[in-house]
Short mmCIF file of C-alpha atoms in Angstrom, two decimals:
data_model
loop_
_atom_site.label_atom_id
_atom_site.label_comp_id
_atom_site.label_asym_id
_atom_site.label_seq_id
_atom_site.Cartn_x
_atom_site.Cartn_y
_atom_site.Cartn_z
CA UNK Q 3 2.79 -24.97 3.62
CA UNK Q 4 2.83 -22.82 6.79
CA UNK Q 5 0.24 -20.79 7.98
CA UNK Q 6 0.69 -17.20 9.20
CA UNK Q 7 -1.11 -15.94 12.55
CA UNK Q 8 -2.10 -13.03 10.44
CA UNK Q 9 -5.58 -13.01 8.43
CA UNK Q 10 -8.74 -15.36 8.49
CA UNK Q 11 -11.21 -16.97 6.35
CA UNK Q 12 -14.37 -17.95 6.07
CA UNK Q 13 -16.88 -20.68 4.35
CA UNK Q 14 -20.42 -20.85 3.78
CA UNK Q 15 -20.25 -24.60 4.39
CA UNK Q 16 -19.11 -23.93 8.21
CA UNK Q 17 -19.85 -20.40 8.30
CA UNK Q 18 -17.51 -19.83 10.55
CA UNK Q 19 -14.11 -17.53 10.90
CA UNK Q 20 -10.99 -18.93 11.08
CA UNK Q 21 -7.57 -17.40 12.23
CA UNK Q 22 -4.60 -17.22 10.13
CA UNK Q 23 -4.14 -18.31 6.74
CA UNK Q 24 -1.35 -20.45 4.54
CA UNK Q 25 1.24 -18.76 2.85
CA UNK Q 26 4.88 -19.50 2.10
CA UNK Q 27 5.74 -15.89 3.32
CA UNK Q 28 6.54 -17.87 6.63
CA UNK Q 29 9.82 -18.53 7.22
CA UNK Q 30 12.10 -19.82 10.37
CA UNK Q 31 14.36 -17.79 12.37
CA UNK Q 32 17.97 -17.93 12.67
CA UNK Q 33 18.46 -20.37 15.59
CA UNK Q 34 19.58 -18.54 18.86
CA UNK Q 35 22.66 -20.21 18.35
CA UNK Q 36 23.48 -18.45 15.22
CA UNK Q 37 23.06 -14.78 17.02
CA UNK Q 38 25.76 -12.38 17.88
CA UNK Q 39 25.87 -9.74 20.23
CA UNK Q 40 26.45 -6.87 17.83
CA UNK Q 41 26.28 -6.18 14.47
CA UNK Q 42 27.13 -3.98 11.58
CA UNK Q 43 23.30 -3.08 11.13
CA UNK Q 44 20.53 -3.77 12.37
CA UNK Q 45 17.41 -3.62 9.85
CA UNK Q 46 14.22 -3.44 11.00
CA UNK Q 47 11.39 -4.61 9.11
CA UNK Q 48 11.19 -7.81 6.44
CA UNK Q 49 8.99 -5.73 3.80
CA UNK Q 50 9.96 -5.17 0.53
CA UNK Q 51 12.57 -2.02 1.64
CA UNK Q 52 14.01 -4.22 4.70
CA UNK Q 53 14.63 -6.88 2.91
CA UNK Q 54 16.72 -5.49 -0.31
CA UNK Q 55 18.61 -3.23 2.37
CA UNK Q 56 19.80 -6.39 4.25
CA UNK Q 57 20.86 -8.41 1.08
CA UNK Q 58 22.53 -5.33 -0.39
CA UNK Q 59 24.36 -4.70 2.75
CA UNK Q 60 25.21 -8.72 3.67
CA UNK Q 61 26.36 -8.69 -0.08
CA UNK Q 62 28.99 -5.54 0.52
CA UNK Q 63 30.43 -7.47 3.09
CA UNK Q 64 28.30 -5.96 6.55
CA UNK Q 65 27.14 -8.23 9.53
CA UNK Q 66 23.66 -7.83 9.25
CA UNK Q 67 20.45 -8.52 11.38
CA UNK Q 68 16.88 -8.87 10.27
CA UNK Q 69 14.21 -8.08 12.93
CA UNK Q 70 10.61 -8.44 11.71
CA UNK Q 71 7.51 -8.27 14.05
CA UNK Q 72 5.61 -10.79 12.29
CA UNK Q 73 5.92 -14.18 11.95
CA UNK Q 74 6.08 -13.78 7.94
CA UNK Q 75 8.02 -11.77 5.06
CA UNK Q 76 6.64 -9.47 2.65
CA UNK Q 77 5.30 -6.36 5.27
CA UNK Q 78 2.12 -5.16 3.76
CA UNK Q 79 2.42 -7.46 0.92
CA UNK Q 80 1.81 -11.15 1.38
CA UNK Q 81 0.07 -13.68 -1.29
CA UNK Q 82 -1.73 -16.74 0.65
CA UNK Q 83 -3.06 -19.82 -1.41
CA UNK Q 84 -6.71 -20.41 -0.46
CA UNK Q 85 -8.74 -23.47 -1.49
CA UNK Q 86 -7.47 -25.73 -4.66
CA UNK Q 87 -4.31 -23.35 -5.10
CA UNK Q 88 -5.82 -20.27 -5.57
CA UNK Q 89 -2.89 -17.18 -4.62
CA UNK Q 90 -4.65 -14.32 -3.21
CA UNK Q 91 -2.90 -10.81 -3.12
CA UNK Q 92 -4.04 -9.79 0.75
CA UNK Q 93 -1.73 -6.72 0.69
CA UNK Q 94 -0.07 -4.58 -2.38
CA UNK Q 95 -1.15 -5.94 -5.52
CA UNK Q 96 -0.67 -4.52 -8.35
CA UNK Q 97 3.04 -3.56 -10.46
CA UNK Q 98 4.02 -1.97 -13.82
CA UNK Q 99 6.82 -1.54 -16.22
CA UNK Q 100 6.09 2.50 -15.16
CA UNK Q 101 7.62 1.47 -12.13
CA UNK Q 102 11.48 1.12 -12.99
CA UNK Q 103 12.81 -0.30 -9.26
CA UNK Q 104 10.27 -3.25 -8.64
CA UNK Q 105 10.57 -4.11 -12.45
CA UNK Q 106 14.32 -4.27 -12.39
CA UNK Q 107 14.14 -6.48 -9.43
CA UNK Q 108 11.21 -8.81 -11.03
CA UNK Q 109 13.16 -9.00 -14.47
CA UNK Q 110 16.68 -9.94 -11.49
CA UNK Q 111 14.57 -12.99 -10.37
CA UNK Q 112 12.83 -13.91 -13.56
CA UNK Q 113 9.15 -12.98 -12.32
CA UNK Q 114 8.52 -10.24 -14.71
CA UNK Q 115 5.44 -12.70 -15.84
CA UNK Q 116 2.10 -10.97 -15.22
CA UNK Q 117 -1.39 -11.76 -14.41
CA UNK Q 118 -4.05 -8.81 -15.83
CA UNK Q 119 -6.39 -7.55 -13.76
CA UNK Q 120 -9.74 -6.50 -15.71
CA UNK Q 121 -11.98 -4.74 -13.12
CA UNK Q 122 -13.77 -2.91 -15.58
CA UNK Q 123 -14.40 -5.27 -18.87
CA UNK Q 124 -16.10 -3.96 -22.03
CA UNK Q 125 -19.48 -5.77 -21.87
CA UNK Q 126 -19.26 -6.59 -18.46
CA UNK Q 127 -22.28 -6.84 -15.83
CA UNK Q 128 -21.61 -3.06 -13.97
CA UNK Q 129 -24.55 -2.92 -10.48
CA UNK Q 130 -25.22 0.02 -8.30
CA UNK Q 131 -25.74 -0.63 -5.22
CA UNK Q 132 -27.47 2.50 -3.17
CA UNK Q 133 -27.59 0.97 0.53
CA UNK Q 134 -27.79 -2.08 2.33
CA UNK Q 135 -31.49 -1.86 2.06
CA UNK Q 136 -32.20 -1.11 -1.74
CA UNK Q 137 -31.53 -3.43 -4.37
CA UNK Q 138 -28.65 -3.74 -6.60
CA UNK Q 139 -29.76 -2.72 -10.07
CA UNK Q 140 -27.72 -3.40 -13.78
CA UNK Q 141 -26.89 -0.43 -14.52
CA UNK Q 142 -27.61 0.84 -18.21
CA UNK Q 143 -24.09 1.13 -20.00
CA UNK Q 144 -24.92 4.46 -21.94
CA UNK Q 145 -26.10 5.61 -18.45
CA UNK Q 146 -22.47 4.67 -17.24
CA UNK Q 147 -20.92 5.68 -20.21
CA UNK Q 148 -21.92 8.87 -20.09
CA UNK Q 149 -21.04 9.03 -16.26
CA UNK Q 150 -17.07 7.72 -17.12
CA UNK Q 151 -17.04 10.92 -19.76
CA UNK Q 152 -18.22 13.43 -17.15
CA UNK Q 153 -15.68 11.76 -14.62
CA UNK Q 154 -13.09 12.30 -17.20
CA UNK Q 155 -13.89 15.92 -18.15
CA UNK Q 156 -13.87 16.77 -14.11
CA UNK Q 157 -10.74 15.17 -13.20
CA UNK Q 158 -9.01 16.65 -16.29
CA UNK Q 159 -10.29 20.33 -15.05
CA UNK Q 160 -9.57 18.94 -11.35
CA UNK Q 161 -5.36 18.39 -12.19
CA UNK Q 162 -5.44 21.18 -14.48
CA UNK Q 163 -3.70 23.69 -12.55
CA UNK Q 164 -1.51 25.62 -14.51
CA UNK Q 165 -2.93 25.34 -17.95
CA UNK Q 166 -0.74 22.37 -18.82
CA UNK Q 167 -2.60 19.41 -16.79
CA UNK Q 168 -0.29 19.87 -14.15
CA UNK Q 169 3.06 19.49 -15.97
CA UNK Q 170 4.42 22.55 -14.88
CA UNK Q 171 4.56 21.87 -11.16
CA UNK Q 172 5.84 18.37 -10.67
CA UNK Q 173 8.52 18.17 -13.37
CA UNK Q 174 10.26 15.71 -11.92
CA UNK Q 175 7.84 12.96 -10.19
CA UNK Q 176 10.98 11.01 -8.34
CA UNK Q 177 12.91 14.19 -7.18
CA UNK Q 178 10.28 16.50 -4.76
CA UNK Q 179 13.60 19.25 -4.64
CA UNK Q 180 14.14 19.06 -7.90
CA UNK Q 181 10.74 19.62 -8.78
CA UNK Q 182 10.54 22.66 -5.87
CA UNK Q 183 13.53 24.32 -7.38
CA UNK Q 184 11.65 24.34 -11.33
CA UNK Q 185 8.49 25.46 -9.78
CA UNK Q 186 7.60 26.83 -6.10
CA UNK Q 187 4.29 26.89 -6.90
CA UNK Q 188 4.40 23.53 -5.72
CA UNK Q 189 4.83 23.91 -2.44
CA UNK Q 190 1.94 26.14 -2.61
CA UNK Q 191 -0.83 23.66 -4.59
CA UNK Q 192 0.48 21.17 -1.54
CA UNK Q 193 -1.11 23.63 0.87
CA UNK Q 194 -4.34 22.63 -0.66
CA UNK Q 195 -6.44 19.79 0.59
CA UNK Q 196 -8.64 17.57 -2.14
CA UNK Q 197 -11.79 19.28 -0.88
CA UNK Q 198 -9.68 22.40 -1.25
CA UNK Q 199 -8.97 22.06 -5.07
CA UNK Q 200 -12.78 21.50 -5.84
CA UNK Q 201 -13.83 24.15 -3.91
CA UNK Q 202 -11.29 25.81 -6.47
CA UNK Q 203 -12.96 24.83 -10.25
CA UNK Q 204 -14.98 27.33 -11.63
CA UNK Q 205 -18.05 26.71 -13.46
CA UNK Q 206 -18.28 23.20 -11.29
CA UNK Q 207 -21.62 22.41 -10.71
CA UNK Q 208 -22.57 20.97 -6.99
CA UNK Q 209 -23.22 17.69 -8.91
CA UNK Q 210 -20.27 17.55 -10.09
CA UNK Q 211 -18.23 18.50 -7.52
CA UNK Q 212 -19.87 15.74 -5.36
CA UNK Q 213 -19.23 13.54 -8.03
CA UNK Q 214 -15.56 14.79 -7.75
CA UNK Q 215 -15.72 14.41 -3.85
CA UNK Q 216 -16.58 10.66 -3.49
CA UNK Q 217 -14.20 9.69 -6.54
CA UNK Q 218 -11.36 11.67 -4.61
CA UNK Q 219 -12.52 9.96 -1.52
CA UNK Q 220 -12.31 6.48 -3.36
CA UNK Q 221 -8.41 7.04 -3.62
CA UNK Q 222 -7.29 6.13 -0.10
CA UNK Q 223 -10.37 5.69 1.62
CA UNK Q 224 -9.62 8.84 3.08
CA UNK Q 225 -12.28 12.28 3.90
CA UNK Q 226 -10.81 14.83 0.83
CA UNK Q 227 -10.58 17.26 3.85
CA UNK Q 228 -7.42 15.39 4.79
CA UNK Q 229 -5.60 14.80 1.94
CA UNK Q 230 -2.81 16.88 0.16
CA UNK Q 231 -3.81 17.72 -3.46
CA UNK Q 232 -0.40 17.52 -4.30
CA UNK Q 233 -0.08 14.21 -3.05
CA UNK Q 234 -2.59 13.29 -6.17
CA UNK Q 235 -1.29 15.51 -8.84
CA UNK Q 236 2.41 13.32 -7.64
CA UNK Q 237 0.81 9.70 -8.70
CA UNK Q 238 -1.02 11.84 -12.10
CA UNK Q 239 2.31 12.82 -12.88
CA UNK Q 240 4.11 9.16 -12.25
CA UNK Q 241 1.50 7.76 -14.82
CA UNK Q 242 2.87 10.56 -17.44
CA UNK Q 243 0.01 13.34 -16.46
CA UNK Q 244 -2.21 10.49 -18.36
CA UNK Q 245 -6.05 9.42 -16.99
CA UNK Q 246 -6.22 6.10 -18.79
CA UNK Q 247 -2.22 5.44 -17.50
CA UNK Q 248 -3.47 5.67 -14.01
CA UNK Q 249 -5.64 2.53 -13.97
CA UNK Q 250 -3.43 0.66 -16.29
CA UNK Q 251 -0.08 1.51 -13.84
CA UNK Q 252 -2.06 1.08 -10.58
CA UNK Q 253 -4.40 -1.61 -10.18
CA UNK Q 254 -3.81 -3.89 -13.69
CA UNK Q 255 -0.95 -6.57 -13.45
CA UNK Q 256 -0.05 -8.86 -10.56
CA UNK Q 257 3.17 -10.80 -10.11
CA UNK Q 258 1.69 -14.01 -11.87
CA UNK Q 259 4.19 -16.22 -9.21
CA UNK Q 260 2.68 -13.83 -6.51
CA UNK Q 261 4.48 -10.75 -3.99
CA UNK Q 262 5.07 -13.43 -1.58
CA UNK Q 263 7.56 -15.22 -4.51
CA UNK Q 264 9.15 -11.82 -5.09
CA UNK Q 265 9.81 -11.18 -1.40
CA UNK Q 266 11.28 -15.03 -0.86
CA UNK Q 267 13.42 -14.69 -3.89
CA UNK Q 268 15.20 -11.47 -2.37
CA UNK Q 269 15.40 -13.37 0.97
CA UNK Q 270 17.21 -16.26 -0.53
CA UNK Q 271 19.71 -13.95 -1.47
CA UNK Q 272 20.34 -12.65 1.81
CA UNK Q 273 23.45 -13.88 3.55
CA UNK Q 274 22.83 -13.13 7.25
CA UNK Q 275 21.22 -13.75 10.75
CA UNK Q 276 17.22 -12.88 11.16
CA UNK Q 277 14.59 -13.11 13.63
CA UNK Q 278 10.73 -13.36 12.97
CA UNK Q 279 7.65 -12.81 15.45
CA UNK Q 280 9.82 -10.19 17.75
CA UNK Q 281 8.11 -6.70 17.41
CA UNK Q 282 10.69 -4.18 17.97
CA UNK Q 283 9.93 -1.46 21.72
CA UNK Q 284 12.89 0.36 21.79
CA UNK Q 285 15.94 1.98 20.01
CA UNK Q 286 18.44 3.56 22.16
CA UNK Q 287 22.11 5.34 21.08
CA UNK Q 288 22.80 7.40 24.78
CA UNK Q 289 26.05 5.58 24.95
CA UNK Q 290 27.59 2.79 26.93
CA UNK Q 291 30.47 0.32 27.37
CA UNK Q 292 30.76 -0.80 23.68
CA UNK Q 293 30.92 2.45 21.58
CA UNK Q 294 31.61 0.13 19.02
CA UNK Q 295 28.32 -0.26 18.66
CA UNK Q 296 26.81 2.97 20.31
CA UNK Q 297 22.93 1.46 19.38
CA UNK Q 298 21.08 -0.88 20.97
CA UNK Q 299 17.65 -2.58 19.61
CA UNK Q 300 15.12 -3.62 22.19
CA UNK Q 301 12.78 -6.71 21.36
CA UNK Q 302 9.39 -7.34 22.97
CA UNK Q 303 10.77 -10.16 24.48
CA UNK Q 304 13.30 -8.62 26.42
CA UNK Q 305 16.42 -9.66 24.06
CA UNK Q 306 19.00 -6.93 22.87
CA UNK Q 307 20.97 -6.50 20.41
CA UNK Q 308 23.79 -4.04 19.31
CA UNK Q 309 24.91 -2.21 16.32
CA UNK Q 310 26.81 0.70 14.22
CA UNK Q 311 23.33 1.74 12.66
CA UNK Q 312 19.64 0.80 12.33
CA UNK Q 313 17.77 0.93 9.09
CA UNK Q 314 14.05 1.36 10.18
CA UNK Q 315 11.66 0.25 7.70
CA UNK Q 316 8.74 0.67 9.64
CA UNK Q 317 5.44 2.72 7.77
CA UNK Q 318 5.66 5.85 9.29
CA UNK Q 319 1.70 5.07 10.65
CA UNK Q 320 3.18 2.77 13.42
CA UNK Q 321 7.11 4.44 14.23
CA UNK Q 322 5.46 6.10 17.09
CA UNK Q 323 4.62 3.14 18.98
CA UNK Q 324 8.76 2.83 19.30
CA UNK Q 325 10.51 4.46 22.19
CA UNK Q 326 13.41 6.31 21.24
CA UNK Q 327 16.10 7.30 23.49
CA UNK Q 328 16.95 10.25 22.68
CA UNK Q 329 13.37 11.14 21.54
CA UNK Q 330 12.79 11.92 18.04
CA UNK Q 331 12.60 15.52 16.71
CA UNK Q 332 9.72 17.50 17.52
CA UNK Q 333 8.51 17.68 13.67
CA UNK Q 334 9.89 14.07 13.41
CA UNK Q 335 6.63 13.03 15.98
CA UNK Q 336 4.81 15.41 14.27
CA UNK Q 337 4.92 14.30 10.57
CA UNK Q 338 4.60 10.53 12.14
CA UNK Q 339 1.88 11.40 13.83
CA UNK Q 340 -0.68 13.82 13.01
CA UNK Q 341 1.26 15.08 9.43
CA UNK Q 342 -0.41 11.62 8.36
CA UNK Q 343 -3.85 9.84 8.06
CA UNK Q 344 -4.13 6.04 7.56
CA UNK Q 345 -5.32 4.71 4.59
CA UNK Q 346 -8.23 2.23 5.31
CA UNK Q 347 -8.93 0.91 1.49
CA UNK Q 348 -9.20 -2.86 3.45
CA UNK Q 349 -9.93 -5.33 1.17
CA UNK Q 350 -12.49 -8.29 1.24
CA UNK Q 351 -11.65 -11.45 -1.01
CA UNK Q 352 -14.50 -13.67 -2.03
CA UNK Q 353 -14.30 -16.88 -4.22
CA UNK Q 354 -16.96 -17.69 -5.71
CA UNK Q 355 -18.91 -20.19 -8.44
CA UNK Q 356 -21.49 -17.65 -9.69
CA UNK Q 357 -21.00 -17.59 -13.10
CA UNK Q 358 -19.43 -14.50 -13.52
CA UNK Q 359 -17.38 -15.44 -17.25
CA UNK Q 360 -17.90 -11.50 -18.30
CA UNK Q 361 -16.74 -9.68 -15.56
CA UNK Q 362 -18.33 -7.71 -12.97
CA UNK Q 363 -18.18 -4.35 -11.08
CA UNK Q 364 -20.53 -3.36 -8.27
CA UNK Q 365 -20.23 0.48 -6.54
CA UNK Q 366 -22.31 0.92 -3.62
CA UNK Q 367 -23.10 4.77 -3.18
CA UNK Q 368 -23.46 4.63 0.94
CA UNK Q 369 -26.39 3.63 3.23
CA UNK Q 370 -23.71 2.38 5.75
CA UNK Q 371 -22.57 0.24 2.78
CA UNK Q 372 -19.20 -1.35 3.82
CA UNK Q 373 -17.94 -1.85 0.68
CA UNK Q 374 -17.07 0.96 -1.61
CA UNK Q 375 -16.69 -1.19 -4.55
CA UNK Q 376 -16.08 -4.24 -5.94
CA UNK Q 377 -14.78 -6.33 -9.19
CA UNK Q 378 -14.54 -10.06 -10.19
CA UNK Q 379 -10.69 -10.01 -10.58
CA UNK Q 380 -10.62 -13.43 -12.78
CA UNK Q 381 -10.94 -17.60 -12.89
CA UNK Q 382 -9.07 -19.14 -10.16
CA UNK Q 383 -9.52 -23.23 -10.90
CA UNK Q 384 -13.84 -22.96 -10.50
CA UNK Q 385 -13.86 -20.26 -8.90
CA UNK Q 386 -13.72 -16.51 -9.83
CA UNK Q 387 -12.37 -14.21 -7.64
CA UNK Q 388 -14.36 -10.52 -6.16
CA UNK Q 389 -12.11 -8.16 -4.39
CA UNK Q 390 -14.32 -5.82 -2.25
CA UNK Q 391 -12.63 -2.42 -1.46
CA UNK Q 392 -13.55 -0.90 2.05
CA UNK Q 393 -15.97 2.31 2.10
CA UNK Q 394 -14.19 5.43 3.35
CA UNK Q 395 -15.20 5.62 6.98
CA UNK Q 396 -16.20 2.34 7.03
CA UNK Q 397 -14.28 -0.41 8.37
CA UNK Q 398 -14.16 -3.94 6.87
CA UNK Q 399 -15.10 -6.79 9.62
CA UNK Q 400 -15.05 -10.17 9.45
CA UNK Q 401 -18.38 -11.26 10.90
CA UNK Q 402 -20.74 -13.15 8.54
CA UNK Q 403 -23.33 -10.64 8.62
CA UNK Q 404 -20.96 -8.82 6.17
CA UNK Q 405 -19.75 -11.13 4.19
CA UNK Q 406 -23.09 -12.17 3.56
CA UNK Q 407 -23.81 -9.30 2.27
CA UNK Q 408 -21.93 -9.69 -0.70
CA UNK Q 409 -24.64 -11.98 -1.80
CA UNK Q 410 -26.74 -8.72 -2.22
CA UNK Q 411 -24.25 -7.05 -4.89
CA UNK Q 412 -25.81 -8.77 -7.89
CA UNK Q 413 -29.58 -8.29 -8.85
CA UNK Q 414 -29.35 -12.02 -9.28
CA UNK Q 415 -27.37 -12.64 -6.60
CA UNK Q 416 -23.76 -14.09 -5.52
CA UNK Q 417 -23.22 -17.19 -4.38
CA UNK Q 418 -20.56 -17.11 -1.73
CA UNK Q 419 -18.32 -19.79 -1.22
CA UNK Q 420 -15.26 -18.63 1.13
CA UNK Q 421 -13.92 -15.32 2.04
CA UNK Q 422 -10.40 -14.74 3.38
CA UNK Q 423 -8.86 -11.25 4.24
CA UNK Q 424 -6.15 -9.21 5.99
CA UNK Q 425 -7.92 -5.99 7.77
CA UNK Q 426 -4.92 -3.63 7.66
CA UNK Q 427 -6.91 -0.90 9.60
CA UNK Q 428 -6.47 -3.19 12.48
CA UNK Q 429 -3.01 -4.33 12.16
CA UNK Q 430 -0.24 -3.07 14.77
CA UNK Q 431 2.36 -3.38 12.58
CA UNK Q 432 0.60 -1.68 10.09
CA UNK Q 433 -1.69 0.96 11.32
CA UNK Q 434 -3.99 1.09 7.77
CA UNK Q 435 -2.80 0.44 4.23
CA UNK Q 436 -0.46 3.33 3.97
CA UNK Q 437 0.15 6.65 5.59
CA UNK Q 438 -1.85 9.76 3.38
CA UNK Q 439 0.06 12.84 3.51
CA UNK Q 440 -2.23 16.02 4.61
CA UNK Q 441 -2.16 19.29 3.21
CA UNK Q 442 0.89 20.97 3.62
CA UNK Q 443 3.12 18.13 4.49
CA UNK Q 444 6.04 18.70 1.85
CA UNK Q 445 7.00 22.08 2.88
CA UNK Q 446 6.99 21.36 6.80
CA UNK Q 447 7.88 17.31 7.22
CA UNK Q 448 9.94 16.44 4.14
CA UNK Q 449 13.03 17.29 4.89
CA UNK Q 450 12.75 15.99 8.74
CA UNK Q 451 11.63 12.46 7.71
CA UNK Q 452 14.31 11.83 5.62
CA UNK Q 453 16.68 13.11 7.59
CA UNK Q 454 18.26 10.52 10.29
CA UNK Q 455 18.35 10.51 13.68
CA UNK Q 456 21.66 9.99 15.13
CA UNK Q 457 22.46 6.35 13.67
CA UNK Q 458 19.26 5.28 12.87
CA UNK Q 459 17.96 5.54 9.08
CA UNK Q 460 14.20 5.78 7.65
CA UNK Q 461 13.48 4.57 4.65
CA UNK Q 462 10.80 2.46 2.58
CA UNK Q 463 7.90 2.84 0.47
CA UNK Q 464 6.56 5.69 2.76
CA UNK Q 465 9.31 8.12 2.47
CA UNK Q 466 9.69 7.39 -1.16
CA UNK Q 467 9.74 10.24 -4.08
CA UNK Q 468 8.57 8.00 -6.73
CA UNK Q 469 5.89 5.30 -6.08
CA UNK Q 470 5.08 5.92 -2.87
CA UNK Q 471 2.83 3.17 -1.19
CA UNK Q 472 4.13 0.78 -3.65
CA UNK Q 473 6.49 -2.07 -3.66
CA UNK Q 474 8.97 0.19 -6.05
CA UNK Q 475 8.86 3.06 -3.88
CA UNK Q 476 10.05 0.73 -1.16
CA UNK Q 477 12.73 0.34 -3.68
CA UNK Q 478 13.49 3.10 -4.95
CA UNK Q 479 14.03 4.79 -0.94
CA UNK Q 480 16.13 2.45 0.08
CA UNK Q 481 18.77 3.31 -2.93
CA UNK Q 482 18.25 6.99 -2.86
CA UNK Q 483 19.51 6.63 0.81
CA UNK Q 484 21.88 3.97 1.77
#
């Protein structure tokens, strides 16, 4: 198996980093040979959304190119195999029969198999962690039963905003103008940051609304102060406007073949040139001598190609590190730039042989903590599995000083055995784990980013009504538009 130049691991044994990890997500080029000059389309981008745009066009009969910036498929999704044949999830994880576009592609290719996710297991060891310098403690479970209740009662006063748990406003969770035309009012709640709709509840003590504060912070990874409330109340009303549907939807089953099987069985369908490891600079339609094909796609290597149209499927965190000639509209750099803030919910994957058989979740309340929180995410051959999920604010890193520190989660301790990771908030092509959308976004930026520009296209998992951030939003996008 190939390895990628993206993400690293480390072992106690050598305790030592090491670049890039194995995954089949790396695939070959067409040979230069194989090129032509112009094309149909040119799609840009070998995520989920770039990829089922080039086989659907290549099937309909277009002359399509594939340009992807790494030297792997799968954008911010990629599985690598770590140790005896252990498949770790480094990017998006988790899908759901709630989610109609990624299922109907699973169920296409005869993955619809699932692995279950447990991260919070009835009878299961739950620590607090307060700072790097106290120790974890077992937490009592009526003491964290009692905090899951008052959790519950918050958030269900938090989305309650209209006397109906939200229903009212977002009617219809995959159609934002459909939704707008039922009920202004949310256009309005958008206006409103998390920190915002807090400030709002009545009868909220200042316990509780910090309580409210860091779990709202948890989300993306993201200061509440810069989120859209509406963004929120969208994903609450994707899981049916139900709590409990949330977790189950969002962060329960895993493609049991792995994202990175997914993403190679939709390229194996494709019929059509593609180039890997060539990070698009420039898109340019001021005209020329072929107005056949009026646009012309600039590689960092200096190679360009021609076409009818581009399909960008670039996250909207990194479009603005692409020159466009002519330059975007004004609110297009706007919502691509400031409308958004990167999500930085990095994650850190530990295998270890800690006997672990009933589960585990660790939170860690701050102290410079660089975890937020953490849960054994099942047997992998003798190992078990901990996925550590970033602290808002607080970047993941790869030096052994924090990766140690994992050993410090448990009252008994953790014996670490390897780490491996992807740290998104560092990634070029990537710029965080997803774009958040800030207060007031919908009213001033949704139109403009779905709108195209000239002959170029946006679309994936970013842009998306539905699941946005997930692979079926990539999905569902790219049919709403093309």
């Amino acid at each position: 198996m190939q390895k990628s130049e993206e993400g690293f691991t480390w072992t106690a044994k050598g305790g030592s980093v090491c670049e890039g990890l194995a995954t089949a997500a790396v695939v070959p080029s067409t040979p230069p040979s194989g090129l032509s000059f112009g094309y149909d389309v040119i799609v840009v981008g070998a995520g989920f959304a770039g990829l089922t745009a080039a086989r659907d066009l290549a099937f309909r009969g277009k002359s399509v190119l594939l340009v992807e910036a790494r030297d792997r498929i799968g954008g911010r999704c990629w599985t690598s195999e770590v140790g005896d044949d252990t498949k770790v999830e480094l990017g998006g994880t988790w899908v759901h029969w709630q989610q109609p576009h990624v299922f109907s592609e699973l169920q296409r290719y005869d993955l619809a198999n699932f692995q279950e996710t447990v991260a919070f297991p009835e009878n299961g060891e739950s620590v607090v962690k307060e700072s790097r310098s106290h120790p974890a403690r077992e937490q009592d479970p009526a003491e964290g039963q009692v905090m899951l209740e008052r959790l519950e009662e918050l958030m269900e006063k938090f989305f309650d905003v209209d006397g109906q748990g939200g229903r009212s406003v977002i009617q219809f969770p995959f159609c934002t103008a459909s939704s707008v035309e039922q009920n202004p009012d949310y256009l309005e709640l958008d206006k409103l940051s998390l920190a915002d709709r807090i400030a709002q509840l009545d009868g909220c003590s200042q316990k509780g609304r910090s309580m409210l504060s860091a779990h709202t912070a948890s989300f993306y990874g993201v200061s509440p102060e810069k989120v859209s409330f509406a963004e929120v109340l969208h994903t609450h009303a994707l899981c049916n406007f139900d709590p409990a549907m949330m977790e189950i939807a969002t962060m329960k089953y895993k493609i049991a073949r792995g994202t990175t099987a997914f993403a190679r069985a939709i390229l194996d369908d494709y019929k059509g040139t593609r180039i890997f490891g060539s990070p698009v600079t420039s898109i340019t339609q001021t005209g020329g001598e072929f107005p056949d094909y009026p646009v012309t796609v600039t590689l960092k290597d200096g190679n360009q190609f021609m076409s009818k149209f581009v399909i960008s499927t670039m996250p909207i965190n990194v479009i603005s590190s692409i020159t466009f000639d002519p330059p975007l509209s004004t609110l297009q750099r706007e919502a691509f730039s400031t409308g958004v803030t990167p999500a930085k919910s990095d994650k850190l994957l530990v295998c270890t042989s800690s006997d672990l058989k009933n589960g585990f979740n660790v939170t860690c309340e701050g102290g410079g903590m660089p975890y937020a929180s953490g849960f054994a995410d099942g047997k992998h051959g003798n190992y078990t599995l901990l996925t550590l999920l970033a602290h808002p604010g607080n970047n993941l890193d790869r030096s052994e000083e924090s990766i140690r520190l994992v050993e410090t989660l448990r009252p008994t301790g953790i014996q670490v055995d390897s780490a491996c990771g992807h740290l998104w908030s560092e990634d070029p092509y990537a710029g965080g784990v997803m774009p958040v959308r800030g207060p007031g976004f919908l009213q001033k930026y949704h139109d403009a980013i779905r709108r195209p520009h000239g002959q170029v296209y946006f679309c994936g998992s970013d842009f998306a009504d539905g699941w946005r951030g997930f692979i079926s939003g990539a999905l569902r996008r790219r049919l709403s538009s093309h």
